[in-house]
mmCIF file of C-alpha atoms and ligand atoms in Angstrom:
data_model
loop_
_atom_site.group_PDB
_atom_site.id
_atom_site.type_symbol
_atom_site.label_atom_id
_atom_site.label_comp_id
_atom_site.label_asym_id
_atom_site.label_seq_id
_atom_site.Cartn_x
_atom_site.Cartn_y
_atom_site.Cartn_z
ATOM 1 C CA MET V 1 26.891 -19.066 168.591
ATOM 2 C CA GLU V 2 27.626 -15.500 167.512
ATOM 3 C CA ALA V 3 24.676 -15.661 165.117
ATOM 4 C CA LEU V 4 22.431 -16.787 167.965
ATOM 5 C CA LEU V 5 23.620 -13.940 170.190
ATOM 6 C CA ALA V 6 22.982 -11.477 167.360
ATOM 7 C CA ALA V 7 19.514 -12.825 166.633
ATOM 8 C CA GLY V 8 17.808 -10.911 169.443
ATOM 9 C CA LEU V 9 15.966 -13.981 170.666
ATOM 10 C CA PRO V 10 13.340 -13.565 173.388
ATOM 11 C CA ALA V 11 15.603 -15.464 175.761
ATOM 12 C CA GLN V 12 18.327 -14.966 178.304
ATOM 13 C CA ILE V 13 21.450 -16.943 177.577
ATOM 14 C CA CYS V 14 22.215 -18.191 181.060
ATOM 15 C CA ALA V 15 25.542 -19.873 180.259
ATOM 16 C CA VAL V 16 27.910 -20.905 177.504
ATOM 17 C CA ILE V 17 29.539 -24.236 178.354
ATOM 18 C CA SER V 18 32.275 -25.967 176.377
ATOM 19 C CA ASN V 19 34.161 -29.246 176.644
ATOM 20 C CA ASP V 20 37.151 -27.461 175.081
ATOM 21 C CA PRO V 21 38.986 -24.827 177.145
ATOM 22 C CA ALA V 22 40.298 -23.288 173.898
ATOM 23 C CA ALA V 23 36.866 -22.834 172.297
ATOM 24 C CA LYS V 24 36.516 -19.388 170.743
ATOM 25 C CA GLY V 25 32.880 -19.266 171.834
ATOM 26 C CA LEU V 26 33.974 -18.948 175.467
ATOM 27 C CA ASP V 27 35.766 -15.669 174.718
ATOM 28 C CA THR V 28 32.853 -14.434 172.650
ATOM 29 C CA ALA V 29 30.437 -15.211 175.469
ATOM 30 C CA ALA V 30 32.646 -13.534 178.067
ATOM 31 C CA ARG V 31 32.829 -10.400 175.896
ATOM 32 C CA HIS V 32 29.029 -10.376 175.902
ATOM 33 C CA GLY V 33 28.967 -10.676 179.701
ATOM 34 C CA ILE V 34 27.597 -14.204 179.598
ATOM 35 C CA ALA V 35 28.630 -16.724 182.255
ATOM 36 C CA THR V 36 30.963 -19.406 180.924
ATOM 37 C CA ALA V 37 32.111 -22.802 182.125
ATOM 38 C CA VAL V 38 34.385 -25.567 180.888
ATOM 39 C CA VAL V 39 33.827 -29.277 181.478
ATOM 40 C CA ASN V 40 36.850 -30.809 179.798
ATOM 41 C CA HIS V 41 36.126 -34.295 178.486
ATOM 42 C CA ARG V 42 39.865 -35.054 178.697
ATOM 43 C CA ASP V 43 39.508 -35.076 182.487
ATOM 44 C CA TYR V 44 37.202 -38.119 182.327
ATOM 45 C CA THR V 45 37.918 -41.681 181.235
ATOM 46 C CA GLN V 46 34.217 -42.634 181.002
ATOM 47 C CA ARG V 47 31.679 -40.839 178.824
ATOM 48 C CA ALA V 48 29.038 -41.304 181.537
ATOM 49 C CA ASP V 49 31.224 -39.439 184.057
ATOM 50 C CA PHE V 50 31.852 -36.559 181.667
ATOM 51 C CA ASP V 51 28.145 -36.340 180.882
ATOM 52 C CA ALA V 52 27.229 -36.374 184.586
ATOM 53 C CA ALA V 53 29.623 -33.483 185.264
ATOM 54 C CA LEU V 54 28.299 -31.632 182.233
ATOM 55 C CA ALA V 55 24.703 -32.095 183.418
ATOM 56 C CA LEU V 56 25.582 -30.748 186.888
ATOM 57 C CA THR V 57 27.120 -27.652 185.312
ATOM 58 C CA ILE V 58 24.156 -27.153 183.003
ATOM 59 C CA ASP V 59 21.619 -27.591 185.796
ATOM 60 C CA THR V 60 23.375 -24.977 187.931
ATOM 61 C CA ALA V 61 22.381 -22.452 185.255
ATOM 62 C CA LYS V 62 18.740 -23.707 185.273
ATOM 63 C CA PRO V 63 18.185 -23.391 181.520
ATOM 64 C CA ASP V 64 14.862 -24.062 179.806
ATOM 65 C CA PHE V 65 16.742 -25.262 176.715
ATOM 66 C CA VAL V 66 20.143 -26.764 175.982
ATOM 67 C CA VAL V 67 21.424 -25.674 172.579
ATOM 68 C CA LEU V 68 24.317 -27.533 170.979
ATOM 69 C CA ALA V 69 26.429 -25.424 168.634
ATOM 70 C CA GLY V 70 29.538 -27.107 167.329
ATOM 71 C CA PHE V 71 29.426 -29.528 170.248
ATOM 72 C CA MET V 72 31.452 -32.547 169.140
ATOM 73 C CA ARG V 73 31.128 -35.185 171.861
ATOM 74 C CA VAL V 74 28.589 -37.963 171.481
ATOM 75 C CA LEU V 75 26.224 -37.792 174.467
ATOM 76 C CA THR V 76 25.033 -40.792 176.492
ATOM 77 C CA ALA V 77 21.382 -41.830 176.564
ATOM 78 C CA ASP V 78 21.096 -40.838 180.249
ATOM 79 C CA PHE V 79 22.222 -37.306 179.438
ATOM 80 C CA VAL V 80 19.966 -36.986 176.399
ATOM 81 C CA ASN V 81 16.901 -38.369 178.185
ATOM 82 C CA ARG V 82 17.361 -35.927 181.077
ATOM 83 C CA TYR V 83 16.698 -33.045 178.651
ATOM 84 C CA ARG V 84 14.044 -34.685 176.463
ATOM 85 C CA GLY V 85 12.274 -32.067 174.350
ATOM 86 C CA ARG V 86 14.665 -29.351 175.561
ATOM 87 C CA LEU V 87 17.948 -30.375 173.887
ATOM 88 C CA ILE V 88 18.523 -29.392 170.269
ATOM 89 C CA ASN V 89 21.297 -29.503 167.704
ATOM 90 C CA ILE V 90 22.031 -28.202 164.240
ATOM 91 C CA HIS V 91 23.642 -30.671 161.883
ATOM 92 C CA PRO V 92 25.236 -29.675 158.564
ATOM 93 C CA SER V 93 23.334 -32.029 156.256
ATOM 94 C CA LEU V 94 19.792 -32.803 155.191
ATOM 95 C CA LEU V 95 19.216 -35.588 157.704
ATOM 96 C CA PRO V 96 18.858 -38.537 157.594
ATOM 97 C CA ALA V 97 21.509 -38.236 154.870
ATOM 98 C CA PHE V 98 25.140 -37.828 155.926
ATOM 99 C CA THR V 99 25.203 -38.388 159.665
ATOM 100 C CA GLY V 100 28.379 -38.057 161.708
ATOM 101 C CA LEU V 101 31.443 -36.108 160.643
ATOM 102 C CA HIS V 102 32.699 -34.538 157.373
ATOM 103 C CA THR V 103 29.177 -34.081 156.020
ATOM 104 C CA HIS V 104 30.173 -31.755 153.167
ATOM 105 C CA ARG V 105 32.792 -34.249 151.977
ATOM 106 C CA GLN V 106 30.127 -36.973 152.174
ATOM 107 C CA ALA V 107 27.709 -34.878 150.104
ATOM 108 C CA LEU V 108 30.321 -34.123 147.441
ATOM 109 C CA ASP V 109 31.374 -37.757 147.245
ATOM 110 C CA ALA V 110 27.730 -38.869 146.906
ATOM 111 C CA GLY V 111 27.187 -36.413 144.048
ATOM 112 C CA VAL V 112 23.970 -34.960 145.472
ATOM 113 C CA ARG V 113 22.805 -31.731 143.854
ATOM 114 C CA VAL V 114 20.957 -30.540 146.947
ATOM 115 C CA HIS V 115 22.559 -30.366 150.410
ATOM 116 C CA GLY V 116 21.737 -28.395 153.536
ATOM 117 C CA CYS V 117 21.299 -28.354 157.284
ATOM 118 C CA THR V 118 18.884 -29.654 159.904
ATOM 119 C CA VAL V 119 17.787 -28.491 163.354
ATOM 120 C CA HIS V 120 16.609 -31.462 165.398
ATOM 121 C CA PHE V 121 15.824 -32.577 168.906
ATOM 122 C CA VAL V 122 18.688 -34.677 170.231
ATOM 123 C CA THR V 123 17.890 -38.310 170.965
ATOM 124 C CA PRO V 124 20.199 -41.146 172.029
ATOM 125 C CA GLN V 125 20.706 -42.277 168.421
ATOM 126 C CA LEU V 126 23.269 -39.918 166.910
ATOM 127 C CA ASP V 127 21.863 -37.472 164.331
ATOM 128 C CA HIS V 128 18.493 -39.247 164.246
ATOM 129 C CA GLY V 129 16.331 -37.013 166.440
ATOM 130 C CA PRO V 130 12.985 -35.550 165.333
ATOM 131 C CA ILE V 131 13.450 -32.748 162.800
ATOM 132 C CA ILE V 132 12.280 -29.187 163.495
ATOM 133 C CA ILE V 133 13.440 -27.300 160.370
ATOM 134 C CA GLN V 134 15.712 -27.887 157.395
ATOM 135 C CA ALA V 135 17.258 -25.617 154.754
ATOM 136 C CA ALA V 136 18.391 -26.864 151.346
ATOM 137 C CA VAL V 137 21.133 -25.350 149.220
ATOM 138 C CA PRO V 138 22.385 -26.289 145.764
ATOM 139 C CA VAL V 139 25.672 -28.083 145.276
ATOM 140 C CA LEU V 140 27.287 -26.117 142.429
ATOM 141 C CA PRO V 141 29.779 -27.212 139.799
ATOM 142 C CA GLY V 142 33.297 -26.700 141.123
ATOM 143 C CA ASP V 143 32.231 -26.739 144.783
ATOM 144 C CA ASP V 144 34.739 -27.974 147.337
ATOM 145 C CA GLU V 145 34.198 -28.510 151.059
ATOM 146 C CA GLY V 146 35.045 -24.859 151.696
ATOM 147 C CA THR V 147 32.593 -23.272 149.279
ATOM 148 C CA LEU V 148 29.846 -25.761 150.087
ATOM 149 C CA SER V 149 30.198 -25.473 153.864
ATOM 150 C CA LYS V 150 30.055 -21.679 153.598
ATOM 151 C CA ARG V 151 26.775 -21.856 151.648
ATOM 152 C CA VAL V 152 25.316 -24.244 154.220
ATOM 153 C CA LEU V 153 26.563 -22.160 157.162
ATOM 154 C CA ALA V 154 24.711 -19.089 155.881
ATOM 155 C CA GLU V 155 21.502 -21.137 156.103
ATOM 156 C CA GLU V 156 22.416 -22.510 159.534
ATOM 157 C CA HIS V 157 22.539 -18.903 160.699
ATOM 158 C CA ARG V 158 18.939 -18.451 159.497
ATOM 159 C CA ILE V 159 17.250 -21.645 160.634
ATOM 160 C CA TYR V 160 18.798 -22.048 164.096
ATOM 161 C CA PRO V 161 17.543 -18.658 165.333
ATOM 162 C CA GLN V 162 14.116 -19.466 163.841
ATOM 163 C CA ALA V 163 13.942 -22.839 165.594
ATOM 164 C CA LEU V 164 15.018 -21.299 168.893
ATOM 165 C CA ARG V 165 12.467 -18.526 168.528
ATOM 166 C CA TRP V 166 9.727 -21.133 168.093
ATOM 167 C CA LEU V 167 10.975 -22.924 171.198
ATOM 168 C CA CYS V 168 11.054 -19.709 173.225
ATOM 169 C CA GLU V 169 7.514 -18.929 172.093
ATOM 170 C CA ASP V 170 6.375 -22.446 173.068
ATOM 171 C CA ARG V 171 5.349 -23.013 169.455
ATOM 172 C CA VAL V 172 7.371 -26.178 168.895
ATOM 173 C CA THR V 173 6.865 -29.257 170.978
ATOM 174 C CA LEU V 174 8.105 -32.817 170.970
ATOM 175 C CA THR V 175 5.157 -35.135 171.534
ATOM 176 C CA ALA V 176 5.288 -38.259 173.694
ATOM 177 C CA ASP V 177 5.461 -40.401 170.543
ATOM 178 C CA GLY V 178 8.402 -38.418 169.171
ATOM 179 C CA GLN V 179 6.628 -36.174 166.644
ATOM 180 C CA VAL V 180 7.435 -32.484 166.228
ATOM 181 C CA ASN V 181 4.540 -30.033 166.231
ATOM 182 C CA ILE V 182 5.044 -26.411 165.182
ATOM 183 C CA SER V 183 2.117 -24.066 165.561
ATOM 184 C CA GLY V 184 1.587 -21.308 163.024
ATOM 185 C CA ALA V 185 4.567 -22.145 160.792
ATOM 186 C CA HIS V 186 4.108 -21.236 157.128
ATOM 187 C CA PRO V 187 4.391 -24.093 154.648
ATOM 188 C CA ALA V 188 7.169 -23.590 152.096
ATOM 189 C CA LYS V 189 5.731 -22.673 148.713
ATOM 190 C CA HIS V 190 8.385 -23.718 146.225
ATOM 191 C CA ALA V 191 10.433 -26.757 145.380
ATOM 192 C CA LEU V 192 14.187 -26.275 145.210
ATOM 193 C CA LEU V 193 15.446 -27.714 141.934
ATOM 194 C CA SER V 194 19.154 -28.063 141.353
ATOM 195 C CA PRO V 195 20.051 -27.515 138.581
ATOM 196 C CA ALA V 196 17.018 -25.412 137.620
ATOM 197 C CA LEU V 197 14.727 -26.560 134.796
ATOM 198 C CA ASP V 198 15.382 -25.164 131.317
ATOM 199 C CA VAL V 199 13.232 -22.090 130.768
HETATM 200 N N1 LIG M 1 24.663 -37.123 171.092
HETATM 201 C C1 LIG M 1 23.564 -37.855 170.874
HETATM 202 N N2 LIG M 1 23.291 -38.830 171.764
HETATM 203 N N3 LIG M 1 22.733 -37.684 169.832
HETATM 204 C C2 LIG M 1 23.003 -36.717 168.918
HETATM 205 O O1 LIG M 1 22.150 -36.564 167.914
HETATM 206 C C3 LIG M 1 24.165 -35.904 169.075
HETATM 207 C C4 LIG M 1 24.983 -36.133 170.197
HETATM 208 C C5 LIG M 1 26.153 -35.370 170.389
HETATM 209 C C6 LIG M 1 26.514 -34.408 169.474
HETATM 210 C C7 LIG M 1 26.186 -33.233 167.282
HETATM 211 C C8 LIG M 1 26.629 -34.071 166.025
HETATM 212 C C9 LIG M 1 26.730 -33.158 164.814
HETATM 213 O O2 LIG M 1 25.755 -32.418 164.548
HETATM 214 C C10 LIG M 1 25.713 -34.193 168.335
HETATM 215 C C11 LIG M 1 24.523 -34.918 168.154
HETATM 216 C C12 LIG M 1 29.977 -35.349 167.292
HETATM 217 C C13 LIG M 1 30.084 -36.573 166.660
HETATM 218 C C14 LIG M 1 31.264 -37.483 166.929
HETATM 219 O O3 LIG M 1 31.435 -38.480 166.257
HETATM 220 C C15 LIG M 1 29.043 -36.953 165.809
HETATM 221 C C16 LIG M 1 27.951 -36.122 165.601
HETATM 222 C C17 LIG M 1 27.840 -34.902 166.253
HETATM 223 C C18 LIG M 1 28.867 -34.508 167.085
HETATM 224 N N4 LIG M 1 32.125 -37.168 167.934
HETATM 225 C C19 LIG M 1 33.341 -37.911 168.316
HETATM 226 C C20 LIG M 1 33.179 -38.616 169.668
HETATM 227 O O4 LIG M 1 33.896 -39.601 169.882
HETATM 228 C C21 LIG M 1 34.521 -36.990 168.450
HETATM 229 C C22 LIG M 1 34.810 -36.279 167.158
HETATM 230 C C23 LIG M 1 35.765 -35.106 167.329
HETATM 231 O O5 LIG M 1 36.113 -34.744 168.458
HETATM 232 O O6 LIG M 1 36.127 -34.511 166.283
HETATM 233 O O7 LIG M 1 32.381 -38.165 170.529
HETATM 234 O O8 LIG M 1 27.686 -33.203 164.057
#
């Protein structure tokens, strides 16, 4: 969230909303003069009721986009469908690999040599929404969850602002059949090999 605030996006951040009253992002937002709100999931026994309260709070702020950042509650289909094409998330793996939690542990256990992060539209099926942009990083000998997550996080801080900028500029759209179109994006020129080939 701090990286998004620092990115100088052509957007007004109309609210920062958390399900966790202790979330550090609330203090950060308040320091930046941004409106904050808490909808505590512990106050609700049903996910649908929490999501309905969350949607009311979001809609009060009238956002164009709803940007998940470290949001850790699975959202109901009704909630997700209300914001179709306007709700995005960043997930710390190269989806569709390693959905859910502990993605860096999953990557290390699988022995992959390339890992990364994914910005995607949120759909009812967890971590399966249409992909906007991905960044790949090498998994290096001796990596643990700490070193690997730090390498991925540095890329998250690059691709999330880029994806949001495209959204703000109306350059990325989710089509009716669930495809992502990005206008004017440059194709990547190089393959990432890990390890590199012998010279
Ligand atoms: N909701 C839907 N419908 N679809 C997605 O793609 C979603 C979503 C809600 C959150 C973020 C996701 C991530 O990038 C996200 C994507 C939480 C869990 C989870 O299991 C899984 C994936 C993500 C976020 N949450 C547990 C739950 O019971 C609680 C886990 C905890 O509190 O530590 O909701 O990682």
